[in-house]
């Protein structure tokens, strides 16, 4: 535990390099995302990868499921280079990854990591051979792998073996406990197999994804206890909207607080018309709220009450949040430490002045019956009073001015 911040220490793991990104060991928890475009559509996939990267995704996974998808990886990388987007691409392989990587060496060379699912890499006698082919290709191209076990595609042979052994035990476990053990065993046995084939220990990341909050917590606690590989966290099939956000946050927050987890993804079901980048923003906000990382200025805003019958403070808080997130790509390039900026938009005099003084820049809007003026506090001192139709523009201008004057410019 960091005594100054209260942030828990991370578990000790090996360090894995994925393109330009370092995962595990003492490195920050990494935010991942995944495209939902048809990978054969080179332009659409490249655009979504770039959009996710601009939003803050540090690794982006793409589906590689057909010959044409594998052949498209080079074109996607070419377009990303034209857009000056250098985010590492991870190839997601199921069923036929061994063949696609063999037949498309350029795809194998350009991807930063391969994701393998032990439950569908192959079946019966073919399983070991096809798994070995992918591992050997990863070694040949010096690529790390994520061995990603999933509740919905668990190796049925392994599950049957553990169920049989459990049935003969003098103290048999419940069926769900055996299922969790099968997930952990699948990941660990596959990692051991990969190392026996020559894969370096520091080229392996593990994940064991399920869709239940308590199951995920139990599985990862056990996985963390039994290995020192970096772990990728994610609640699979988390769901739609607030359900998906709450479930993912509930599960991942517990594990992160225990020092478990080196990369995360928030696997939301996309809502019509909503940007794919929502999952990136939520992952960042989870890590930032817990004090693990800072990505963008945080806006403290009150929930409103009978003293705040006007909705203006709500729209101002939205405007401020949108403004700083839209400015962050440019601010990050120009200024050091701007992601630590704190802002407050408060709706009345009860907590408004106090919260505003705690932020780098805070505004206390008038509540019902208060004078129609809004004091602004900068670094704890009253610095201005805003009013009238230009209040929003004036406050945003104060933020921009503060950033330009407060934070050190990066050398070009």
Tab-separated table of C-alpha atoms in Angstrom:
chain	number	residue	atom	x	y	z
A	1	UNK	CA	0.000	0.000	0.000
A	2	UNK	CA	1.254	3.470	-0.894
A	3	UNK	CA	0.917	5.305	2.417
A	4	UNK	CA	0.642	8.694	0.708
A	5	UNK	CA	-2.126	7.792	-1.740
A	6	UNK	CA	-3.741	4.704	-0.219
A	7	UNK	CA	-3.405	2.906	-3.563
A	8	UNK	CA	-2.671	-0.816	-3.040
A	9	UNK	CA	0.572	-2.349	-4.255
A	10	UNK	CA	0.320	-4.513	-7.369
A	11	UNK	CA	1.249	-8.182	-7.246
A	12	UNK	CA	4.667	-9.043	-8.608
A	13	UNK	CA	4.546	-10.431	-12.132
A	14	UNK	CA	6.821	-10.972	-15.081
A	15	UNK	CA	7.116	-8.120	-17.594
A	16	UNK	CA	5.743	-8.595	-21.110
A	17	UNK	CA	6.426	-6.240	-24.003
A	18	UNK	CA	3.540	-5.867	-26.478
A	19	UNK	CA	4.806	-3.652	-29.248
A	20	UNK	CA	5.710	-0.394	-27.531
A	21	UNK	CA	3.648	-1.195	-24.422
A	22	UNK	CA	5.056	-2.833	-21.287
A	23	UNK	CA	2.617	-4.935	-19.268
A	24	UNK	CA	2.979	-6.340	-15.770
A	25	UNK	CA	5.734	-5.898	-13.187
A	26	UNK	CA	5.684	-2.293	-11.909
A	27	UNK	CA	4.138	-0.823	-15.068
A	28	UNK	CA	0.744	0.954	-14.995
A	29	UNK	CA	-2.434	-1.028	-15.633
A	30	UNK	CA	-3.019	-0.907	-19.403
A	31	UNK	CA	-6.362	-0.089	-21.055
A	32	UNK	CA	-7.433	-2.366	-23.908
A	33	UNK	CA	-10.350	-2.366	-26.327
A	34	UNK	CA	-11.532	-4.318	-29.361
A	35	UNK	CA	-12.967	-3.322	-32.717
A	36	UNK	CA	-16.382	-4.535	-33.854
A	37	UNK	CA	-15.851	-3.833	-37.548
A	38	UNK	CA	-15.458	-6.518	-40.198
A	39	UNK	CA	-11.664	-6.813	-40.357
A	40	UNK	CA	-11.898	-7.399	-44.099
A	41	UNK	CA	-13.110	-3.792	-44.351
A	42	UNK	CA	-9.663	-2.225	-44.107
A	43	UNK	CA	-10.729	1.414	-44.020
A	44	UNK	CA	-13.497	0.988	-41.445
A	45	UNK	CA	-11.282	-1.116	-39.181
A	46	UNK	CA	-8.342	1.285	-39.388
A	47	UNK	CA	-10.619	4.227	-38.609
A	48	UNK	CA	-12.094	2.506	-35.565
A	49	UNK	CA	-8.669	1.427	-34.305
A	50	UNK	CA	-7.485	5.037	-34.594
A	51	UNK	CA	-10.633	6.293	-32.857
A	52	UNK	CA	-10.110	3.875	-29.965
A	53	UNK	CA	-6.427	4.793	-29.720
A	54	UNK	CA	-7.217	8.518	-29.686
A	55	UNK	CA	-9.684	7.882	-26.866
A	56	UNK	CA	-6.865	6.282	-24.863
A	57	UNK	CA	-6.861	2.571	-25.703
A	58	UNK	CA	-3.243	1.458	-25.392
A	59	UNK	CA	-3.808	-1.924	-27.054
A	60	UNK	CA	-6.488	-2.658	-29.649
A	61	UNK	CA	-7.604	-6.167	-30.543
A	62	UNK	CA	-9.021	-7.079	-33.947
A	63	UNK	CA	-10.768	-10.239	-35.089
A	64	UNK	CA	-8.698	-12.368	-37.462
A	65	UNK	CA	-11.083	-15.100	-38.520
A	66	UNK	CA	-10.804	-15.514	-42.305
A	67	UNK	CA	-8.148	-15.622	-45.009
A	68	UNK	CA	-9.222	-12.166	-46.173
A	69	UNK	CA	-9.119	-10.797	-42.617
A	70	UNK	CA	-5.560	-12.062	-42.184
A	71	UNK	CA	-4.601	-10.590	-45.556
A	72	UNK	CA	-6.136	-7.242	-44.515
A	73	UNK	CA	-3.853	-6.733	-41.517
A	74	UNK	CA	-1.095	-5.236	-43.686
A	75	UNK	CA	-3.536	-2.752	-45.232
A	76	UNK	CA	-4.886	-1.792	-41.817
A	77	UNK	CA	-1.375	-1.160	-40.523
A	78	UNK	CA	-0.559	0.906	-43.607
A	79	UNK	CA	-3.581	3.154	-43.064
A	80	UNK	CA	-2.806	3.498	-39.360
A	81	UNK	CA	0.696	4.625	-40.254
A	82	UNK	CA	-0.783	7.232	-42.608
A	83	UNK	CA	-2.897	8.472	-39.682
A	84	UNK	CA	0.190	8.537	-37.390
A	85	UNK	CA	-1.464	5.952	-35.150
A	86	UNK	CA	1.073	3.604	-33.572
A	87	UNK	CA	-1.141	1.586	-31.220
A	88	UNK	CA	-0.158	-2.118	-31.006
A	89	UNK	CA	-2.650	-4.447	-32.716
A	90	UNK	CA	-3.584	-7.775	-31.142
A	91	UNK	CA	-4.928	-10.574	-33.332
A	92	UNK	CA	-7.889	-12.510	-31.924
A	93	UNK	CA	-7.766	-16.118	-33.180
A	94	UNK	CA	-10.309	-18.902	-32.800
A	95	UNK	CA	-10.514	-22.297	-34.525
A	96	UNK	CA	-8.229	-21.555	-37.496
A	97	UNK	CA	-5.501	-19.306	-36.117
A	98	UNK	CA	-2.780	-21.876	-36.787
A	99	UNK	CA	-3.620	-21.920	-40.479
A	100	UNK	CA	-4.094	-18.176	-40.874
A	101	UNK	CA	-0.773	-17.362	-39.232
A	102	UNK	CA	0.990	-19.989	-41.344
A	103	UNK	CA	-0.566	-18.864	-44.618
A	104	UNK	CA	-0.150	-15.136	-43.959
A	105	UNK	CA	3.353	-14.498	-42.594
A	106	UNK	CA	2.916	-10.722	-43.007
A	107	UNK	CA	-0.049	-10.867	-40.649
A	108	UNK	CA	2.018	-12.894	-38.183
A	109	UNK	CA	4.849	-10.362	-38.425
A	110	UNK	CA	2.781	-7.187	-38.070
A	111	UNK	CA	0.522	-8.119	-35.152
A	112	UNK	CA	1.941	-7.176	-31.756
A	113	UNK	CA	0.379	-10.115	-29.906
A	114	UNK	CA	-1.698	-13.221	-30.601
A	115	UNK	CA	-4.721	-14.101	-28.491
A	116	UNK	CA	-5.346	-17.863	-28.257
A	117	UNK	CA	-8.393	-19.550	-26.736
A	118	UNK	CA	-7.438	-23.035	-25.434
A	119	UNK	CA	-11.087	-24.055	-25.656
A	120	UNK	CA	-11.296	-23.765	-29.435
A	121	UNK	CA	-7.731	-23.734	-30.741
A	122	UNK	CA	-8.379	-27.296	-31.834
A	123	UNK	CA	-10.302	-30.398	-30.812
A	124	UNK	CA	-9.283	-33.944	-30.021
A	125	UNK	CA	-5.873	-34.980	-31.296
A	126	UNK	CA	-5.586	-31.811	-33.388
A	127	UNK	CA	-5.701	-29.546	-30.363
A	128	UNK	CA	-2.088	-29.970	-29.282
A	129	UNK	CA	-0.705	-29.761	-32.812
A	130	UNK	CA	-2.627	-26.604	-33.673
A	131	UNK	CA	-1.778	-24.967	-30.369
A	132	UNK	CA	1.889	-25.852	-30.944
A	133	UNK	CA	1.803	-24.316	-34.425
A	134	UNK	CA	0.627	-20.959	-33.069
A	135	UNK	CA	3.196	-21.004	-30.271
A	136	UNK	CA	6.003	-21.893	-32.683
A	137	UNK	CA	4.970	-19.048	-34.996
A	138	UNK	CA	4.855	-16.651	-32.048
A	139	UNK	CA	8.391	-17.724	-31.105
A	140	UNK	CA	9.559	-17.357	-34.718
A	141	UNK	CA	8.212	-13.800	-34.919
A	142	UNK	CA	9.114	-12.934	-31.303
A	143	UNK	CA	5.496	-12.202	-30.373
A	144	UNK	CA	3.839	-12.554	-26.961
A	145	UNK	CA	0.594	-14.457	-26.592
A	146	UNK	CA	-2.442	-14.057	-24.404
A	147	UNK	CA	-3.846	-17.404	-23.446
A	148	UNK	CA	-7.448	-16.397	-22.923
A	149	UNK	CA	-9.827	-18.920	-21.404
A	150	UNK	CA	-13.524	-18.153	-21.610
A	151	UNK	CA	-16.439	-19.542	-19.629
A	152	UNK	CA	-18.495	-19.994	-22.798
A	153	UNK	CA	-15.873	-21.949	-24.741
A	154	UNK	CA	-14.123	-23.961	-22.052
A	155	UNK	CA	-12.165	-27.067	-23.029
A	156	UNK	CA	-14.838	-29.727	-22.548
A	157	UNK	CA	-12.316	-32.568	-22.248
A	158	UNK	CA	-10.597	-30.851	-19.347
A	159	UNK	CA	-13.918	-30.040	-17.697
A	160	UNK	CA	-15.055	-33.666	-18.022
A	161	UNK	CA	-11.780	-34.892	-16.483
A	162	UNK	CA	-12.148	-32.590	-13.493
A	163	UNK	CA	-15.832	-33.433	-13.075
A	164	UNK	CA	-14.995	-37.164	-13.042
A	165	UNK	CA	-12.253	-36.643	-10.465
A	166	UNK	CA	-14.580	-34.523	-8.357
A	167	UNK	CA	-17.271	-37.176	-8.477
A	168	UNK	CA	-14.851	-39.738	-7.036
A	169	UNK	CA	-13.663	-37.398	-4.286
A	170	UNK	CA	-14.614	-38.052	-0.683
A	171	UNK	CA	-15.466	-34.339	-0.367
A	172	UNK	CA	-16.761	-33.296	-3.798
A	173	UNK	CA	-17.013	-29.604	-4.687
A	174	UNK	CA	-20.080	-27.871	-6.078
A	175	UNK	CA	-20.330	-27.888	-9.869
A	176	UNK	CA	-19.605	-24.148	-10.169
A	177	UNK	CA	-16.430	-24.566	-8.104
A	178	UNK	CA	-15.262	-27.312	-10.462
A	179	UNK	CA	-16.007	-25.024	-13.405
A	180	UNK	CA	-13.863	-22.284	-11.895
A	181	UNK	CA	-11.037	-24.756	-11.285
A	182	UNK	CA	-11.304	-25.893	-14.905
A	183	UNK	CA	-10.851	-22.303	-16.087
A	184	UNK	CA	-7.728	-21.834	-13.974
A	185	UNK	CA	-6.299	-25.229	-14.951
A	186	UNK	CA	-6.921	-24.572	-18.642
A	187	UNK	CA	-4.951	-21.326	-18.498
A	188	UNK	CA	-2.096	-22.692	-16.415
A	189	UNK	CA	-1.749	-25.989	-18.287
A	190	UNK	CA	-1.764	-24.157	-21.619
A	191	UNK	CA	0.909	-21.748	-20.378
A	192	UNK	CA	3.010	-24.683	-19.179
A	193	UNK	CA	2.579	-26.340	-22.573
A	194	UNK	CA	3.630	-23.130	-24.337
A	195	UNK	CA	6.784	-22.913	-22.239
A	196	UNK	CA	7.587	-26.569	-22.926
A	197	UNK	CA	7.499	-25.685	-26.625
A	198	UNK	CA	10.082	-22.937	-26.085
A	199	UNK	CA	7.921	-19.890	-25.363
A	200	UNK	CA	9.650	-17.576	-22.896
A	201	UNK	CA	7.931	-17.054	-19.562
A	202	UNK	CA	7.911	-13.297	-20.173
A	203	UNK	CA	5.988	-13.674	-23.422
A	204	UNK	CA	2.770	-14.957	-21.817
A	205	UNK	CA	-0.297	-13.120	-20.499
A	206	UNK	CA	-3.277	-15.023	-19.060
A	207	UNK	CA	-6.985	-14.335	-18.759
A	208	UNK	CA	-9.970	-16.311	-17.484
A	209	UNK	CA	-13.150	-14.487	-18.404
A	210	UNK	CA	-16.602	-15.218	-17.042
A	211	UNK	CA	-19.845	-13.226	-16.984
A	212	UNK	CA	-20.578	-13.370	-13.241
A	213	UNK	CA	-19.069	-10.826	-10.866
A	214	UNK	CA	-18.405	-13.160	-7.931
A	215	UNK	CA	-17.148	-15.946	-10.213
A	216	UNK	CA	-14.678	-13.575	-11.853
A	217	UNK	CA	-13.325	-12.450	-8.489
A	218	UNK	CA	-12.878	-16.024	-7.266
A	219	UNK	CA	-11.246	-17.208	-10.495
A	220	UNK	CA	-8.708	-14.384	-10.638
A	221	UNK	CA	-7.817	-14.639	-6.966
A	222	UNK	CA	-6.942	-18.288	-7.530
A	223	UNK	CA	-5.130	-17.591	-10.790
A	224	UNK	CA	-3.066	-14.845	-9.123
A	225	UNK	CA	-2.216	-17.168	-6.238
A	226	UNK	CA	-0.871	-19.863	-8.557
A	227	UNK	CA	1.184	-17.922	-11.115
A	228	UNK	CA	3.172	-14.764	-11.755
A	229	UNK	CA	2.072	-14.163	-15.339
A	230	UNK	CA	0.519	-10.743	-16.033
A	231	UNK	CA	-3.276	-11.005	-15.973
A	232	UNK	CA	-5.786	-9.402	-18.315
A	233	UNK	CA	-9.061	-8.570	-16.536
A	234	UNK	CA	-12.485	-8.336	-18.076
A	235	UNK	CA	-16.019	-9.406	-17.354
A	236	UNK	CA	-17.055	-11.114	-20.569
A	237	UNK	CA	-20.511	-10.409	-21.968
A	238	UNK	CA	-20.893	-7.703	-19.317
A	239	UNK	CA	-24.121	-6.467	-20.872
A	240	UNK	CA	-25.783	-3.298	-22.060
A	241	UNK	CA	-25.577	0.208	-20.646
A	242	UNK	CA	-25.586	0.735	-16.901
A	243	UNK	CA	-25.784	-3.009	-16.191
A	244	UNK	CA	-22.562	-3.662	-18.072
A	245	UNK	CA	-20.816	-0.675	-16.505
A	246	UNK	CA	-21.855	-1.544	-12.949
A	247	UNK	CA	-21.050	-5.264	-13.279
A	248	UNK	CA	-17.641	-4.644	-14.817
A	249	UNK	CA	-16.744	-1.978	-12.279
A	250	UNK	CA	-17.906	-4.109	-9.344
A	251	UNK	CA	-15.753	-7.048	-10.394
A	252	UNK	CA	-12.645	-5.244	-11.591
A	253	UNK	CA	-12.539	-2.763	-8.718
A	254	UNK	CA	-12.358	-5.566	-6.148
A	255	UNK	CA	-9.504	-7.293	-7.981
A	256	UNK	CA	-7.582	-4.101	-8.674
A	257	UNK	CA	-7.889	-3.128	-5.014
A	258	UNK	CA	-6.249	-6.460	-4.174
A	259	UNK	CA	-3.377	-5.711	-6.556
A	260	UNK	CA	-4.600	-8.159	-9.210
A	261	UNK	CA	-4.721	-7.119	-12.858
A	262	UNK	CA	-2.239	-5.737	-15.376
A	263	UNK	CA	-4.503	-4.937	-18.331
A	264	UNK	CA	-8.257	-4.338	-18.388
A	265	UNK	CA	-11.113	-4.157	-20.861
A	266	UNK	CA	-14.713	-3.118	-20.243
A	267	UNK	CA	-16.676	-5.426	-22.569
A	268	UNK	CA	-19.893	-3.479	-23.087
A	269	UNK	CA	-22.655	-4.445	-25.489
A	270	UNK	CA	-22.764	-1.456	-27.862
A	271	UNK	CA	-25.922	0.635	-27.741
A	272	UNK	CA	-27.250	1.893	-31.085
A	273	UNK	CA	-25.669	5.217	-31.951
A	274	UNK	CA	-23.196	5.134	-29.060
A	275	UNK	CA	-19.464	5.341	-29.827
A	276	UNK	CA	-17.264	2.276	-29.435
A	277	UNK	CA	-14.946	4.461	-27.382
A	278	UNK	CA	-17.344	4.351	-24.419
A	279	UNK	CA	-15.617	1.197	-23.184
A	280	UNK	CA	-12.254	2.999	-23.214
A	281	UNK	CA	-13.583	6.007	-21.299
A	282	UNK	CA	-15.136	3.772	-18.630
A	283	UNK	CA	-11.920	1.784	-18.196
A	284	UNK	CA	-9.964	5.014	-17.796
A	285	UNK	CA	-12.476	6.444	-15.324
A	286	UNK	CA	-12.358	3.244	-13.269
A	287	UNK	CA	-8.556	3.377	-12.989
A	288	UNK	CA	-8.524	7.122	-12.347
A	289	UNK	CA	-11.300	7.016	-9.739
A	290	UNK	CA	-9.335	4.362	-7.839
A	291	UNK	CA	-6.139	6.396	-8.005
A	292	UNK	CA	-4.150	3.987	-10.178
A	293	UNK	CA	-3.659	6.316	-13.135
A	294	UNK	CA	-4.612	9.755	-14.417
A	295	UNK	CA	-5.855	10.130	-17.993
A	296	UNK	CA	-7.880	13.321	-18.185
A	297	UNK	CA	-8.949	16.105	-15.818
A	298	UNK	CA	-11.651	14.888	-13.451
A	299	UNK	CA	-14.787	16.975	-12.933
A	300	UNK	CA	-16.440	16.922	-9.503
A	301	UNK	CA	-20.116	17.883	-9.746
A	302	UNK	CA	-22.927	17.810	-7.213
A	303	UNK	CA	-26.004	15.598	-7.769
A	304	UNK	CA	-28.512	18.429	-7.375
A	305	UNK	CA	-31.299	18.840	-4.839
A	306	UNK	CA	-34.201	21.122	-4.009
A	307	UNK	CA	-31.781	24.028	-3.772
A	308	UNK	CA	-30.732	23.553	-7.436
A	309	UNK	CA	-33.982	23.674	-9.388
A	310	UNK	CA	-32.143	25.152	-12.381
A	311	UNK	CA	-30.557	22.603	-14.707
A	312	UNK	CA	-27.829	25.013	-15.766
A	313	UNK	CA	-25.192	23.505	-13.472
A	314	UNK	CA	-25.882	20.098	-15.045
A	315	UNK	CA	-25.345	21.369	-18.572
A	316	UNK	CA	-22.230	23.281	-17.464
A	317	UNK	CA	-20.757	20.118	-15.908
A	318	UNK	CA	-21.414	18.279	-19.202
A	319	UNK	CA	-19.874	21.087	-21.230
A	320	UNK	CA	-16.766	21.136	-19.037
A	321	UNK	CA	-16.359	17.335	-19.232
A	322	UNK	CA	-16.723	17.324	-23.015
A	323	UNK	CA	-14.343	20.253	-23.368
A	324	UNK	CA	-11.482	18.763	-21.378
A	325	UNK	CA	-11.823	15.351	-23.022
A	326	UNK	CA	-11.832	16.932	-26.491
A	327	UNK	CA	-8.788	19.037	-25.577
A	328	UNK	CA	-6.789	16.239	-23.987
A	329	UNK	CA	-5.214	14.819	-27.187
A	330	UNK	CA	-3.662	18.240	-27.880
A	331	UNK	CA	-2.942	19.053	-24.216
A	332	UNK	CA	-1.108	15.748	-23.723
A	333	UNK	CA	1.178	16.565	-26.618
A	334	UNK	CA	1.900	20.093	-25.365
A	335	UNK	CA	1.860	19.974	-21.555
A	336	UNK	CA	3.255	17.712	-18.842
A	337	UNK	CA	0.947	16.593	-16.020
A	338	UNK	CA	-2.266	18.166	-17.312
A	339	UNK	CA	-4.133	14.898	-16.739
A	340	UNK	CA	-3.916	15.611	-12.991
A	341	UNK	CA	-5.947	18.842	-13.296
A	342	UNK	CA	-9.008	18.790	-11.002
A	343	UNK	CA	-12.204	20.711	-11.729
A	344	UNK	CA	-15.420	21.297	-9.790
A	345	UNK	CA	-18.852	22.420	-10.958
A	346	UNK	CA	-21.146	22.918	-7.976
A	347	UNK	CA	-24.787	23.946	-7.866
A	348	UNK	CA	-25.297	25.954	-4.671
A	349	UNK	CA	-23.612	27.569	-1.645
A	350	UNK	CA	-23.910	24.581	0.720
A	351	UNK	CA	-20.894	22.615	-0.545
A	352	UNK	CA	-20.104	24.698	-3.597
A	353	UNK	CA	-17.430	27.077	-2.288
A	354	UNK	CA	-15.730	24.358	-0.215
A	355	UNK	CA	-15.565	21.828	-3.080
A	356	UNK	CA	-14.508	24.544	-5.503
A	357	UNK	CA	-11.595	25.526	-3.278
A	358	UNK	CA	-10.421	21.898	-3.169
A	359	UNK	CA	-10.142	21.743	-6.967
A	360	UNK	CA	-7.553	23.475	-9.129
A	361	UNK	CA	-10.439	25.362	-10.720
A	362	UNK	CA	-13.940	25.323	-9.299
A	363	UNK	CA	-17.144	27.242	-9.822
A	364	UNK	CA	-20.030	27.562	-7.380
A	365	UNK	CA	-23.238	28.288	-9.268
A	366	UNK	CA	-26.183	30.031	-7.633
A	367	UNK	CA	-28.873	27.780	-6.262
A	368	UNK	CA	-32.548	28.649	-5.913
A	369	UNK	CA	-32.952	32.026	-4.246
A	370	UNK	CA	-29.259	32.885	-4.333
A	371	UNK	CA	-27.783	35.925	-6.066
A	372	UNK	CA	-27.278	35.240	-9.793
A	373	UNK	CA	-23.495	35.246	-9.602
A	374	UNK	CA	-20.968	32.409	-9.683
A	375	UNK	CA	-17.633	32.768	-7.866
A	376	UNK	CA	-14.680	30.930	-9.407
A	377	UNK	CA	-11.876	29.600	-7.237
A	378	UNK	CA	-8.400	28.872	-8.627
A	379	UNK	CA	-6.000	26.866	-6.452
A	380	UNK	CA	-8.089	27.635	-3.379
A	381	UNK	CA	-8.464	31.387	-3.820
A	382	UNK	CA	-11.388	33.326	-5.261
A	383	UNK	CA	-10.208	34.533	-8.663
A	384	UNK	CA	-13.287	35.716	-10.553
A	385	UNK	CA	-17.050	36.123	-10.511
A	386	UNK	CA	-18.991	35.028	-13.576
A	387	UNK	CA	-22.560	35.814	-14.612
A	388	UNK	CA	-24.737	36.216	-17.683
A	389	UNK	CA	-25.076	34.465	-21.026
A	390	UNK	CA	-21.322	34.067	-21.552
A	391	UNK	CA	-20.729	32.228	-18.271
A	392	UNK	CA	-19.973	28.841	-19.894
A	393	UNK	CA	-17.596	30.297	-22.475
A	394	UNK	CA	-15.903	32.416	-19.812
A	395	UNK	CA	-15.366	29.431	-17.511
A	396	UNK	CA	-13.955	27.262	-20.317
A	397	UNK	CA	-11.622	30.112	-21.225
A	398	UNK	CA	-10.388	30.253	-17.619
A	399	UNK	CA	-9.627	26.521	-17.798
A	400	UNK	CA	-7.692	26.899	-21.071
A	401	UNK	CA	-5.730	29.834	-19.689
A	402	UNK	CA	-4.897	27.957	-16.485
A	403	UNK	CA	-3.613	24.945	-18.441
A	404	UNK	CA	-1.435	27.118	-20.661
A	405	UNK	CA	0.060	28.984	-17.694
A	406	UNK	CA	0.256	26.234	-15.067
A	407	UNK	CA	1.670	23.217	-16.885
A	408	UNK	CA	5.147	22.979	-18.306
A	409	UNK	CA	5.338	22.852	-22.060
A	410	UNK	CA	6.907	19.724	-23.541
A	411	UNK	CA	9.899	20.173	-25.795
A	412	UNK	CA	9.013	19.660	-29.441
